[in-house]
């Protein structure tokens, strides 16, 4: 019997909490999942399907374990480090794999996994060249834009002429409006400026875009695809830190230019996911880069009546080196101290098959699947079509983005880059501070 009471007490710090999970003590393969939301619902559906299989013995049935999200990652690390055998499989995230890898074992996925997910998606569960988990849910970025506004701009000669004037004045080149799927970051900037009343009094929207500039690590994940598309990375192949580069400068200056021009709300320095969504849903924004998780709300006429029917999504704009979107995933990996390793490995192998992925997707999860695999659920989950396509074609993980201190690096960049955007320090100082801090964190 697994000491779940000891596990829960260590994580939650109370005898009462230990009792909440005592029911999992009889499980032969215990899986610690992400509580609440579609991830839990999808994992429950997958576990039920697995347990119902004829070839799954009673001693290898899966039991799920959940607890509060508050402090989840720190609690998990403490228990893994203590060698707890209360769970066989546990949740992983791309940006935290490095913290947990010393206490976990690499895993072997099914023969279908490569074709099912592709290299970019599989890489979200890799560390030091080894596969540590099955990628179950993926997050990346879409460009959300108002089809009605772009169509009107493209079909109006006077508007096109004004667009050229504005781009010439602010970006140094007279530009032509384009289909958003063909945008470079300069096209995005020109469009954002055109649809900003402070720049163009005739604009139908107050702001051309909305930027998430709060001192928050997840906002840097949204921003950094600008730098990546110019060829930027955290480190080169030899481990040299490379953030003080033209690529990072271009991306940082883009945000600064749009903020200073009033193309995003002045209080954007306090914006993150919810605030950006609210601004866009109010009908006062022409386009924005946002997490794919916003699609269900922002493209719904019921949930976002002002914009739902006229909003489309595409991949973020391209740069001279690439079209890119940050990706990170949630997944499940193997605890080094697991009691039932063979049963756990068998479940992981099945979870990385097409059969399991489709069950997971139909239950509300967000796996990034290949074009062939996702076609089976395309009608009921159209968002997953773009998710898989963009992840495979444009997805990246920064070199070092899965290291033990990845989250601390994002926090460092958020602090310094927000300081630059807000005018508290110049760009050279911000980049120098980031390089110095990263050198310490990546030792």
C-alpha angles and dihedrals in degrees: 000000000000118000096238091152090060090046095050093044091053092048100040101027099228140091090225092057090051090060092055091069101036088107090071091060093091094053117116095202109029118193122196105209139181108275125232132006129049094319092066093042092050094046091051090053092049093048092049091051092049094049090051093057115113094227096054109098124216092252092054098048115128124243120189126223125197136173137169120307091226108111090349098150097046091047091049092050092050092052095045091049090050090057096244115183093191092109131032099199127030141185120272133189126199094240094050104042092099090059093054104032094091089061098042138065127236112252138220116228128204123281087252096058099088094054092037098055111009129218099291095054095042089052090065088072097043132101128178089356095304130113111239102172154003111266105233104163130023133200123198139142135275129191105234114202141170108252092194093056095045092047091051092049094049093051098046117083093196091050091049090052091051089048089055091050093050094047090048092051098045105026102028096243132083102235136191120228113252141195104277091238087066096048124132117197087264090056090050091049093048091049092047091051093047092054093049117101092209087061101028113027089196093060114126089218130053094224132032093209143351121233126200102224104155116129092263130127095228090057089060088055088057093047101043097074086077090062092040092055088056090054099267127152137165094245139003124238091276093054097256112148109244107179094112090077141118089256094058091042091054092051095046093046091051092060091044093051093050093045094049091048092054093245089134126039115280091238091057086112085077096042129114134152100311097043093048091050092049092052093049095044090053089067095244098111130069100199142350143174110241143156117282087241089077094061097087091058103034096048094046118099088203097051097034105025095171095058112004098100095044100043122103131180132219137158117285118275122282129248132203092274105033151337103248145177127187111240132191130169145205117223146148127262141177123271110225089221095050115142096210103039096156093052090045092050090050091054092048091051091052092044089059093056126099091245092059095041092055092049089050093048095048089052092057104271123135109230115165104231135182119261092258094050098043092052088080091065100026095111095051096034108032091160090066091060091064092038093059094039095051095042092054097042103035109011121122142169115210116246099265093019092122096042124123091261099039093118091049089052091052089049091050092050092047092054095047099039093047086052089057095045091050093050096247093122139008125257096254091055093047093051093044091052091049093049092049093048093046091051089059094043095048098047 
